[in-house]
Amino acid sequence: MLLSALVQLESSPVRLRSARVAILIGSADIKDVMTALRETKTEEVVLNAISGFEKGRARLSMKPLLAIAGVAALVVSANLIPKSVSTQAAVVKKQPLERIASVCGIDLSEGQEVLGATKRLKRVTIQETEFVVASSQRLGGLLQLKLKRTCDGKYFRVDAWSDDAQVLIAKVY
């Protein structure tokens, strides 16, 4: 299209090494080139397979109108289709609140035995209450534990003595 607009200005196409095409313009003023290029934007051009680009009236395309009509039909049909609503409620098992309250009501005291591995993020049991070990430090036989009670999320700091057979709480902070 650009080449056909610049034919009057003695232009010729040249293939570059980068496989692109450039247009060489003969001795012409830059203002003439700019006006010729501006005219191509305002004129209707039709591609003829035999003769190339020709000035003429391009047909009004119906594609935008069809696209708008299709989108409108989709919106209307989406609003008219009934939406299915699930009336089935999720089943939640109720846990006995008395047992949870009684287990969470027990406090730690000295002399209680810790059952389970005392490594970090492991679960231990103290008097039927489950705890998660948040942190664990060992200094010989002394264990410094930070425990999180699973039923209410309360944290406890505990010093405990450990031997090969058992771990006993020595102090609760």
CSV table of C-alpha atoms in Angstrom, one decimal:
chain,number,residue,atom,x,y,z
A,1,MET,CA,0.0,0.0,0.0
A,2,LEU,CA,2.8,2.4,0.9
A,3,LEU,CA,4.6,1.6,-2.3
A,4,SER,CA,1.5,2.3,-4.4
A,5,ALA,CA,1.1,5.6,-2.7
A,6,LEU,CA,4.7,6.6,-3.3
A,7,VAL,CA,4.9,5.5,-7.0
A,8,GLN,CA,4.6,9.1,-8.1
A,9,LEU,CA,7.8,9.9,-6.1
A,10,GLU,CA,10.0,7.3,-8.0
A,11,SER,CA,10.1,4.8,-5.1
A,12,SER,CA,11.3,1.2,-5.3
A,13,PRO,CA,11.3,-1.7,-2.8
A,14,VAL,CA,14.6,-3.2,-1.6
A,15,ARG,CA,15.1,-6.4,0.4
A,16,LEU,CA,17.5,-5.9,3.3
A,17,ARG,CA,19.9,-8.5,4.7
A,18,SER,CA,17.6,-8.9,7.7
A,19,ALA,CA,14.8,-10.1,5.4
A,20,ARG,CA,12.9,-6.9,5.8
A,21,VAL,CA,11.8,-4.7,2.9
A,22,ALA,CA,12.6,-1.0,2.7
A,23,ILE,CA,11.3,1.6,0.3
A,24,LEU,CA,13.9,3.8,-1.5
A,25,ILE,CA,12.5,7.1,-2.5
A,26,GLY,CA,14.2,9.1,-5.3
A,27,SER,CA,15.0,12.8,-5.1
A,28,ALA,CA,11.8,14.1,-3.4
A,29,ASP,CA,11.0,16.6,-0.7
A,30,ILE,CA,10.0,15.2,2.7
A,31,LYS,CA,6.8,17.2,2.6
A,32,ASP,CA,5.7,15.5,-0.6
A,33,VAL,CA,6.3,12.1,1.0
A,34,MET,CA,4.4,13.0,4.1
A,35,THR,CA,1.4,14.3,2.2
A,36,ALA,CA,1.3,11.2,0.0
A,37,LEU,CA,1.4,9.0,3.1
A,38,ARG,CA,-1.4,11.0,4.7
A,39,GLU,CA,-3.6,10.6,1.7
A,40,THR,CA,-3.3,6.8,1.9
A,41,LYS,CA,-4.8,6.9,5.4
A,42,THR,CA,-7.9,8.8,4.3
A,43,GLU,CA,-8.5,7.0,1.0
A,44,GLU,CA,-10.3,3.7,0.7
A,45,VAL,CA,-8.1,1.1,-0.9
A,46,VAL,CA,-9.1,-2.4,-2.2
A,47,LEU,CA,-6.7,-5.2,-3.0
A,48,ASN,CA,-7.0,-6.6,-6.5
A,49,ALA,CA,-5.1,-9.8,-6.8
A,50,ILE,CA,-4.0,-9.0,-10.4
A,51,SER,CA,-3.2,-5.3,-10.4
A,52,GLY,CA,-2.4,-4.7,-6.7
A,53,PHE,CA,-4.0,-2.0,-4.6
A,54,GLU,CA,-6.6,0.2,-6.2
A,55,LYS,CA,-8.5,3.3,-5.1
A,56,GLY,CA,-12.1,2.4,-4.6
A,57,ARG,CA,-14.8,2.0,-2.1
A,58,ALA,CA,-14.3,-0.7,0.4
A,59,ARG,CA,-17.4,-2.7,1.5
A,60,LEU,CA,-18.8,-2.0,4.9
A,61,SER,CA,-17.9,-5.0,7.0
A,62,MET,CA,-20.7,-6.7,8.8
A,63,LYS,CA,-18.4,-8.5,11.2
A,64,PRO,CA,-18.6,-5.8,14.0
A,65,LEU,CA,-22.3,-5.8,13.9
A,66,LEU,CA,-22.5,-9.6,14.0
A,67,ALA,CA,-20.1,-9.7,17.0
A,68,ILE,CA,-22.2,-7.2,18.9
A,69,ALA,CA,-25.3,-9.1,18.2
A,70,GLY,CA,-23.7,-12.4,19.3
A,71,VAL,CA,-22.5,-10.9,22.6
A,72,ALA,CA,-25.9,-9.4,23.3
A,73,ALA,CA,-27.6,-12.8,22.6
A,74,LEU,CA,-25.1,-14.5,25.0
A,75,VAL,CA,-25.9,-12.0,27.8
A,76,VAL,CA,-29.6,-12.3,27.3
A,77,SER,CA,-29.5,-16.1,27.3
A,78,ALA,CA,-27.2,-16.2,30.3
A,79,ASN,CA,-29.7,-14.1,32.3
A,80,LEU,CA,-32.7,-16.2,31.2
A,81,ILE,CA,-31.3,-19.6,32.1
A,82,PRO,CA,-32.3,-20.6,35.7
A,83,LYS,CA,-29.5,-21.1,38.0
A,84,SER,CA,-29.4,-24.2,40.1
A,85,VAL,CA,-29.1,-23.7,43.8
A,86,SER,CA,-28.0,-26.5,46.1
A,87,THR,CA,-30.5,-26.9,49.0
A,88,GLN,CA,-28.4,-29.5,50.7
A,89,ALA,CA,-26.6,-28.2,53.8
A,90,ALA,CA,-23.2,-29.3,54.8
A,91,VAL,CA,-23.2,-31.9,57.6
A,92,VAL,CA,-21.1,-30.9,60.6
A,93,LYS,CA,-20.5,-33.4,63.3
A,94,LYS,CA,-21.0,-32.0,66.7
A,95,GLN,CA,-18.4,-32.8,69.3
A,96,PRO,CA,-19.4,-33.1,72.8
A,97,LEU,CA,-18.7,-29.7,74.3
A,98,GLU,CA,-18.5,-31.1,77.9
A,99,ARG,CA,-15.5,-33.3,77.0
A,100,ILE,CA,-13.6,-30.5,75.2
A,101,ALA,CA,-14.3,-28.0,78.1
A,102,SER,CA,-13.2,-30.5,80.7
A,103,VAL,CA,-10.0,-31.4,78.7
A,104,CYS,CA,-9.1,-27.7,78.1
A,105,GLY,CA,-9.9,-26.9,81.7
A,106,ILE,CA,-7.0,-29.1,83.0
A,107,ASP,CA,-3.8,-27.1,83.7
A,108,LEU,CA,-0.3,-28.4,83.7
A,109,SER,CA,1.5,-29.0,86.9
A,110,GLU,CA,4.9,-30.3,88.1
A,111,GLY,CA,5.4,-34.1,88.0
A,112,GLN,CA,3.1,-34.9,85.1
A,113,GLU,CA,4.4,-37.3,82.5
A,114,VAL,CA,4.8,-36.2,78.8
A,115,LEU,CA,3.9,-39.0,76.4
A,116,GLY,CA,5.1,-39.0,72.8
A,117,ALA,CA,8.1,-37.6,70.9
A,118,THR,CA,9.3,-34.2,72.1
A,119,LYS,CA,10.7,-33.1,68.8
A,120,ARG,CA,9.4,-29.9,67.1
A,121,LEU,CA,6.0,-30.1,65.5
A,122,LYS,CA,5.2,-33.5,67.0
A,123,ARG,CA,2.2,-34.2,69.1
A,124,VAL,CA,2.5,-35.1,72.8
A,125,THR,CA,-0.1,-36.0,75.3
A,126,ILE,CA,-0.3,-34.9,79.0
A,127,GLN,CA,-3.2,-36.2,81.0
A,128,GLU,CA,-5.5,-36.9,78.0
A,129,THR,CA,-4.8,-33.4,76.6
A,130,GLU,CA,-3.0,-33.2,73.2
A,131,PHE,CA,-0.3,-30.6,72.6
A,132,VAL,CA,1.8,-29.7,69.6
A,133,VAL,CA,5.5,-29.0,70.4
A,134,ALA,CA,6.1,-25.5,69.0
A,135,SER,CA,9.8,-25.5,70.0
A,136,SER,CA,12.2,-27.8,71.8
A,137,GLN,CA,15.7,-27.3,73.3
A,138,ARG,CA,17.7,-30.0,74.9
A,139,LEU,CA,20.4,-29.2,77.4
A,140,GLY,CA,21.6,-32.6,78.6
A,141,GLY,CA,18.7,-34.2,80.4
A,142,LEU,CA,16.8,-30.9,80.6
A,143,LEU,CA,14.2,-30.1,78.0
A,144,GLN,CA,12.8,-26.6,77.5
A,145,LEU,CA,9.5,-27.0,75.6
A,146,LYS,CA,7.0,-24.6,74.2
A,147,LEU,CA,3.7,-26.4,73.9
A,148,LYS,CA,0.5,-25.4,72.1
A,149,ARG,CA,-2.8,-27.0,73.4
A,150,THR,CA,-4.7,-28.2,70.4
A,151,CYS,CA,-8.2,-27.7,71.8
A,152,ASP,CA,-7.9,-23.9,72.5
A,153,GLY,CA,-4.5,-22.9,71.0
A,154,LYS,CA,-3.1,-21.7,74.3
A,155,TYR,CA,0.7,-21.8,74.7
A,156,PHE,CA,2.7,-23.2,77.7
A,157,ARG,CA,6.4,-22.9,78.5
A,158,VAL,CA,7.7,-26.0,80.3
A,159,ASP,CA,10.9,-27.3,81.7
A,160,ALA,CA,11.1,-31.1,81.8
A,161,TRP,CA,13.6,-33.7,82.8
A,162,SER,CA,14.1,-36.6,80.5
A,163,ASP,CA,15.7,-40.0,80.8
A,164,ASP,CA,15.5,-43.1,78.6
A,165,ALA,CA,12.1,-44.2,80.0
A,166,GLN,CA,10.1,-41.0,80.5
A,167,VAL,CA,9.8,-37.2,80.4
A,168,LEU,CA,8.5,-35.5,83.6
A,169,ILE,CA,7.5,-31.8,83.9
A,170,ALA,CA,9.7,-29.9,86.4
A,171,LYS,CA,8.4,-26.4,86.0
A,172,VAL,CA,5.5,-24.6,84.2
A,173,TYR,CA,5.9,-20.9,83.3
